[in-house]
Amino acid sequence: MKKINIKEGIDLHIIKTNKFKTNLLAVFLSTPLTKETVTPNALIPAVLRRGSKNITTQEQISIALEEMYGATFDCGIDKVGDNQVLKFYLETINNEFLPQKEDNLKQAIEILLEIIFNPQVSNGNFNKEYVDNEKKNLKQVIDGRKDSKASYALERCIEEMYQNAPYSLYKYGMTSELDKINSQNLYEQYVNLIKNCKIDIFISGNIEENIKDEIMENENIKKIDARKPIFIINNKETRKKEQKEEQVVNESSEVSQGKLILGLDILNENDKDKFTALVYNAILGGTPTSKMFQNVREKNSLAYTASSSFIRQKANIFIKCGIDIENYEKALKIIKEQLEDMKNGEFTDKNIEEAKNNIISTIKFIPDEQDTELMYYFSQELSGYEMGFEEYVEKVKEIKKEDIIELAKRIQINTIYFLKN
């Protein structure tokens, strides 16, 4: 991967590969999560995709994409540590596979940058119809977060763990903020965002050397000013945890199956922990042979699902179980036993080897998926470090049993969240 600075705060990332028949373009706008901006920022991509200054409707955008042999465009919102990220993607067939000589990539660049940086504006206002319609759509998305009970339970656990902190915010914002948004102040927020955010442009594919010039000569890039980008680097300071008493949160909803989430903190984090935690998590609940799956689900039949995941940007591990509501106490007891087992080193060398093999296999497959490879490199932009795949694999291989036990002793339960009926 080659990184080129276009202007201060704007970087081009080139991933040259001949593994795919497509070129994948992505633009990420990164900005700190705040209560005031999270909702309007979530609305911005939805409004931009409706039409730009020169491609004025969604139908026209679709026609333009179809003329590029069925190119696809998508956009959305993500939460990466304490940042909210507006994401825009365009995928198109590589020039060498076209039936006639055309520059599909150049067209793709022009269309993507047109949609993001040259919006449809009149008298300092976004298109009112587009804004009003997308506000209704966003309300449905926010209201519908309860439709997936497992995702909702995890989000609620995070909210309880990070009360009044940026990471507690739902990436799509709050319905209570929607009424405050209109076509004028949303455009003002857009201007402020584009002026101050960190901008990363990624291009993956079998790309010609002149691609940098294509970007730098693009009219929409020319008009964007350099900036000292305002964003949060997800480092040890933003991940720092303090010793605290565990809290228990019970919530009722119309559920046929209870959702039990344990949010764990890693205390006194060091540089090695992000690799140790990967192995720890795989042994605890990250694979079908894990302690959670085998002991909570298989041996004791207390859970329909039992797993765990490691959120590196916040130094958290989340244990997730779908259980019969009457099995809450039994399931919680066995889950806590697994955490104690990890502290006491009650896992085998074979468990460690299987965990490492699973992680290494995942890492090695990253370059085989265009979007996954792209996101791997982007996550490094918000973490303040760069690491290739081979080095990543070596760091995982270095982890020893004593590293895992030492980490386990620094892991505490922050929140136990239970969604029941």
XYZ file of C-alpha atoms in Angstrom:
421
model
C 0.000 0.000 0.000
C 1.328 3.405 -1.003
C 0.273 6.571 0.831
C 0.484 9.976 -0.865
C -0.313 13.273 0.807
C -2.538 15.343 -1.514
C -2.935 18.314 0.811
C -2.580 18.641 4.565
C -5.341 16.486 6.060
C -6.081 14.749 2.732
C -4.319 11.479 1.860
C -4.477 9.151 -1.126
C -3.906 5.445 -0.459
C -3.100 3.212 -3.427
C -3.449 -0.549 -3.080
C -2.062 -1.950 -6.322
C -3.255 -5.522 -6.900
C -4.101 -7.710 -9.883
C -6.197 -10.169 -7.837
C -9.490 -8.599 -8.864
C -11.302 -7.644 -12.040
C -12.638 -4.541 -10.327
C -11.317 -1.259 -9.022
C -12.673 -0.233 -5.629
C -12.710 3.437 -4.694
C -13.525 4.637 -1.204
C -13.569 7.999 0.534
C -13.687 8.231 4.328
C -14.498 11.436 6.176
C -13.465 11.059 9.828
C -14.596 13.413 12.594
C -14.947 13.196 16.390
C -18.173 11.729 17.775
C -20.187 14.436 19.512
C -23.780 14.596 20.692
C -24.358 17.782 18.666
C -23.104 16.467 15.320
C -23.694 12.690 15.348
C -27.254 12.930 13.958
C -26.708 15.515 11.196
C -23.504 13.740 10.145
C -25.447 10.472 9.829
C -27.916 12.254 7.556
C -25.325 13.797 5.232
C -24.383 10.690 3.153
C -28.053 9.877 2.602
C -28.703 13.393 1.266
C -25.564 13.444 -0.883
C -26.463 10.158 -2.584
C -29.783 11.667 -3.765
C -28.079 13.941 -6.298
C -25.190 16.356 -6.823
C -24.847 19.666 -8.648
C -24.163 18.037 -12.022
C -25.878 14.663 -11.500
C -29.014 16.037 -9.946
C -31.091 12.956 -9.100
C -30.617 9.432 -7.800
C -31.970 8.189 -11.127
C -29.283 10.090 -13.034
C -26.606 8.655 -10.738
C -27.948 5.150 -11.428
C -27.891 5.766 -15.196
C -24.293 7.060 -15.011
C -23.246 3.947 -13.073
C -25.056 1.633 -15.465
C -23.248 3.226 -18.417
C -19.996 2.273 -16.675
C -20.860 -1.413 -17.203
C -22.853 -1.692 -14.005
C -20.649 0.127 -11.524
C -22.020 0.174 -7.963
C -22.141 3.016 -5.451
C -22.867 2.873 -1.753
C -22.406 5.026 1.320
C -22.951 4.827 5.048
C -21.869 5.599 8.582
C -19.504 3.865 10.960
C -18.182 4.347 14.483
C -14.454 3.699 14.817
C -13.315 4.305 18.355
C -14.265 7.878 19.236
C -14.689 8.874 15.585
C -17.735 8.958 13.375
C -16.805 8.001 9.800
C -18.829 8.873 6.696
C -18.071 6.214 4.076
C -18.514 6.352 0.304
C -17.723 3.494 -2.095
C -17.718 3.044 -5.851
C -16.770 -0.249 -7.514
C -16.217 -0.580 -11.243
C -14.712 -3.014 -13.756
C -10.999 -2.560 -14.374
C -10.189 -0.936 -17.708
C -8.388 -4.019 -19.088
C -11.606 -6.081 -18.947
C -13.745 -3.598 -20.900
C -14.967 -4.568 -24.389
C -13.488 -1.379 -25.820
C -10.803 1.107 -24.792
C -12.296 3.400 -22.150
C -11.075 4.967 -18.917
C -13.620 3.545 -16.505
C -11.480 4.420 -13.483
C -11.279 8.098 -14.384
C -15.072 8.247 -14.755
C -15.484 6.479 -11.429
C -13.222 8.989 -9.679
C -15.106 11.915 -11.203
C -18.529 10.563 -10.212
C -17.556 9.606 -6.660
C -15.857 12.924 -5.901
C -18.746 14.801 -7.579
C -21.302 13.131 -5.273
C -19.285 13.835 -2.105
C -17.778 17.245 -2.737
C -20.123 18.983 -5.181
C -23.595 18.677 -3.624
C -26.834 20.064 -4.941
C -27.223 23.427 -3.168
C -29.482 26.453 -3.674
C -29.042 29.715 -1.730
C -26.976 27.988 0.952
C -29.471 25.164 1.391
C -29.505 21.478 0.552
C -32.462 20.274 -1.506
C -35.349 20.504 0.998
C -37.207 17.506 -0.418
C -34.118 15.326 -0.134
C -33.465 16.424 3.463
C -37.077 15.919 4.586
C -37.285 12.455 3.005
C -33.979 11.322 4.428
C -34.925 12.560 7.898
C -37.922 10.211 7.773
C -35.709 7.349 6.583
C -33.139 7.999 9.302
C -35.861 8.054 11.940
C -36.942 4.602 10.787
C -33.354 3.358 11.041
C -32.933 4.709 14.574
C -36.355 3.489 15.707
C -35.633 0.120 14.139
C -32.469 -0.529 16.141
C -34.528 -2.751 18.467
C -35.472 -5.051 15.588
C -32.195 -6.934 15.988
C -32.262 -7.777 19.677
C -28.668 -9.048 19.757
C -27.261 -5.856 18.175
C -29.504 -3.694 20.350
C -28.345 -5.440 23.549
C -24.699 -4.903 22.607
C -25.319 -1.219 21.815
C -27.136 -0.752 25.130
C -24.287 -2.390 27.032
C -21.845 0.007 25.364
C -24.074 2.974 26.247
C -24.113 1.921 29.903
C -20.349 1.367 29.980
C -19.557 4.712 28.363
C -22.210 6.994 29.874
C -21.642 10.634 28.839
C -18.577 9.658 26.775
C -18.392 9.888 22.954
C -18.288 6.114 22.442
C -21.737 5.783 24.002
C -23.311 7.535 21.012
C -25.252 5.477 18.468
C -23.621 5.941 15.066
C -26.937 7.019 13.465
C -27.693 9.551 16.184
C -30.927 10.312 18.046
C -34.479 10.862 16.830
C -34.798 13.737 19.331
C -32.279 15.691 17.244
C -33.995 15.231 13.887
C -36.562 17.989 14.358
C -33.731 20.502 14.813
C -32.319 19.723 11.380
C -33.344 21.629 8.249
C -31.907 22.053 4.765
C -29.935 25.157 5.789
C -28.266 24.056 9.022
C -27.533 20.611 7.580
C -25.652 22.242 4.707
C -23.800 24.426 7.225
C -22.773 21.282 9.089
C -21.662 19.685 5.829
C -19.448 22.698 5.015
C -17.950 22.594 8.501
C -17.339 18.849 8.214
C -15.615 19.081 4.816
C -13.488 21.975 6.082
C -12.197 20.178 9.177
C -12.465 16.394 8.846
C -9.704 13.926 8.005
C -10.141 12.843 4.376
C -8.790 9.503 3.159
C -9.158 8.441 -0.470
C -8.492 4.768 -1.197
C -8.112 3.153 -4.606
C -7.629 -0.609 -4.890
C -7.056 -2.509 -8.117
C -4.727 -2.933 -11.068
C -4.019 0.778 -11.260
C -1.845 2.868 -13.583
C 0.972 4.983 -12.130
C -0.719 8.262 -13.113
C -3.595 7.761 -10.670
C -2.165 10.379 -8.303
C -2.418 12.978 -11.090
C -6.052 11.976 -11.765
C -6.887 12.772 -8.144
C -4.848 15.966 -7.837
C -6.219 17.376 -11.098
C -9.842 16.640 -10.181
C -11.779 19.912 -9.926
C -13.561 18.897 -6.736
C -10.274 18.073 -5.005
C -8.719 21.335 -6.191
C -11.410 23.392 -4.455
C -10.984 21.673 -1.063
C -8.651 23.532 1.278
C -5.821 21.952 3.215
C -6.605 21.613 6.916
C -5.260 20.458 10.247
C -7.760 17.609 10.469
C -9.844 17.293 13.605
C -10.203 13.624 14.530
C -9.350 11.263 17.374
C -6.355 8.950 17.214
C -7.455 5.766 18.995
C -4.441 5.284 21.246
C -3.712 4.176 24.815
C -5.058 7.455 26.201
C -8.467 7.108 24.542
C -8.594 3.422 25.564
C -7.525 3.994 29.175
C -9.661 2.205 31.791
C -9.983 2.635 35.554
C -10.737 0.060 38.246
C -14.443 0.117 39.070
C -17.259 -1.910 40.553
C -19.194 -3.983 38.046
C -22.689 -2.699 37.286
C -25.733 -4.790 36.448
C -28.368 -3.433 34.055
C -31.649 -5.264 33.430
C -33.986 -4.079 30.690
C -37.334 -5.410 29.509
C -38.549 -5.761 25.936
C -40.669 -8.100 23.845
C -38.126 -10.903 23.495
C -38.578 -14.647 23.277
C -34.934 -15.180 24.200
C -32.859 -13.301 26.760
C -29.781 -11.416 25.545
C -26.922 -11.424 28.045
C -23.932 -9.160 27.374
C -20.858 -8.788 29.577
C -18.670 -5.780 28.806
C -15.069 -6.330 29.924
C -12.308 -3.737 30.343
C -8.587 -4.316 29.847
C -6.757 -2.385 32.590
C -3.245 -0.895 32.364
C -2.966 -1.646 28.661
C 0.463 -2.072 27.077
C 1.604 -2.235 23.439
C 1.556 -6.037 23.338
C -2.006 -6.310 24.646
C -3.756 -5.845 21.297
C -2.146 -9.077 20.070
C -2.478 -10.942 23.361
C -6.145 -9.926 23.561
C -6.802 -11.429 20.120
C -5.538 -14.806 21.328
C -7.282 -14.454 24.710
C -10.580 -13.659 22.989
C -10.280 -16.554 20.533
C -9.756 -18.991 23.428
C -12.538 -17.428 25.502
C -15.282 -17.116 22.903
C -13.999 -16.339 19.430
C -14.169 -19.804 17.845
C -16.403 -22.925 17.843
C -13.839 -24.654 20.098
C -13.769 -21.766 22.592
C -14.515 -22.038 26.314
C -17.746 -20.073 25.959
C -19.093 -22.214 23.141
C -18.059 -25.517 24.689
C -18.968 -24.870 28.337
C -21.940 -22.501 28.198
C -23.595 -23.812 25.046
C -22.507 -27.401 24.392
C -21.875 -28.998 27.806
C -24.512 -27.167 29.848
C -27.045 -26.274 27.117
C -27.573 -22.848 28.674
C -27.253 -20.744 25.536
C -28.435 -20.788 21.938
C -25.446 -18.615 21.082
C -22.299 -17.993 23.150
C -19.331 -16.008 21.857
C -17.051 -13.071 22.535
C -15.453 -10.304 20.486
C -12.519 -7.955 21.000
C -12.931 -4.247 20.192
C -9.337 -3.119 19.778
C -10.074 0.605 19.459
C -11.531 0.708 22.985
C -9.676 -2.183 24.723
C -12.947 -3.996 25.429
C -14.060 -7.601 25.164
C -17.775 -8.325 24.899
C -19.271 -11.686 25.840
C -22.591 -12.285 24.053
C -25.138 -14.985 24.834
C -28.695 -15.741 23.758
C -30.297 -17.682 26.619
C -33.618 -18.796 28.065
C -34.527 -16.069 30.526
C -34.824 -18.493 33.473
C -31.204 -19.595 32.882
C -29.743 -16.156 33.634
C -28.124 -16.999 36.988
C -26.751 -20.358 35.836
C -25.342 -18.897 32.615
C -23.760 -15.944 34.402
C -22.129 -18.256 36.940
C -20.552 -20.436 34.246
C -19.426 -17.411 32.229
C -17.638 -16.019 35.293
C -16.035 -19.428 35.824
C -14.558 -19.210 32.320
C -13.045 -15.815 33.136
C -11.496 -17.278 36.308
C -10.195 -20.246 34.327
C -8.395 -17.853 31.997
C -6.758 -16.117 34.986
C -5.670 -19.477 36.378
C -4.239 -20.684 33.087
C -6.796 -23.449 32.692
C -6.384 -23.745 28.948
C -4.020 -25.889 26.932
C -1.194 -25.319 24.479
C -3.510 -26.842 21.896
C -6.126 -24.140 22.707
C -3.461 -21.483 22.132
C -2.315 -23.063 18.876
C -5.884 -23.352 17.541
C -6.571 -19.728 18.500
C -3.416 -18.487 16.785
C -4.110 -20.534 13.648
C -7.626 -19.077 13.471
C -6.342 -15.507 13.822
C -3.469 -16.000 11.357
C -5.806 -17.581 8.810
C -8.087 -14.532 9.083
C -5.144 -12.145 8.621
C -3.841 -14.040 5.584
C -7.265 -13.920 3.923
C -7.535 -10.104 4.282
C -5.853 -9.370 0.900
C -8.284 -11.783 -0.795
C -11.212 -9.403 -0.219
C -10.873 -5.932 -1.676
C -13.056 -4.118 0.837
C -11.569 -5.981 3.833
C -8.013 -5.092 2.807
C -9.021 -1.499 2.295
C -10.629 -1.313 5.767
C -7.546 -2.913 7.331
C -5.376 -0.056 6.103
C -7.961 2.585 6.955
C -8.229 1.387 10.565
C -4.501 2.018 10.886
C -5.069 5.647 9.897
C -7.209 6.116 13.026
C -4.887 4.118 15.284
C -1.647 5.985 14.670
C 0.401 2.935 13.637
C 1.154 1.043 10.465
C 1.699 -2.692 10.269
C 1.893 -5.070 7.331
C 0.293 -8.508 7.282
C 3.536 -10.431 7.833
C 4.498 -8.384 10.881
C 0.962 -8.781 12.251
C 1.232 -12.569 11.923
C 4.638 -12.583 13.673
C 3.257 -10.527 16.586
C 0.468 -13.064 17.057
C 2.914 -15.997 16.887
C 5.026 -14.424 19.663
C 2.221 -14.582 22.255
C 2.915 -17.063 25.049
C 0.685 -18.673 27.674
C 2.095 -16.447 30.423
C 1.176 -13.359 28.348
C -2.443 -14.537 28.169
C -2.619 -15.281 31.913
C -1.073 -11.914 32.773
C -3.613 -10.160 30.543
C -6.492 -12.192 32.013
C -5.599 -10.894 35.472
C -6.008 -7.317 34.202
C -9.454 -7.925 32.736
C -12.446 -6.776 34.784
C -16.204 -6.912 34.285
C -17.458 -3.402 33.716
C -21.145 -4.052 32.902
C -23.524 -7.016 32.908
C -26.469 -6.175 30.648
C -29.523 -8.438 30.376
C -32.405 -7.901 27.952
C -35.434 -9.938 29.035
C -39.212 -9.874 28.653
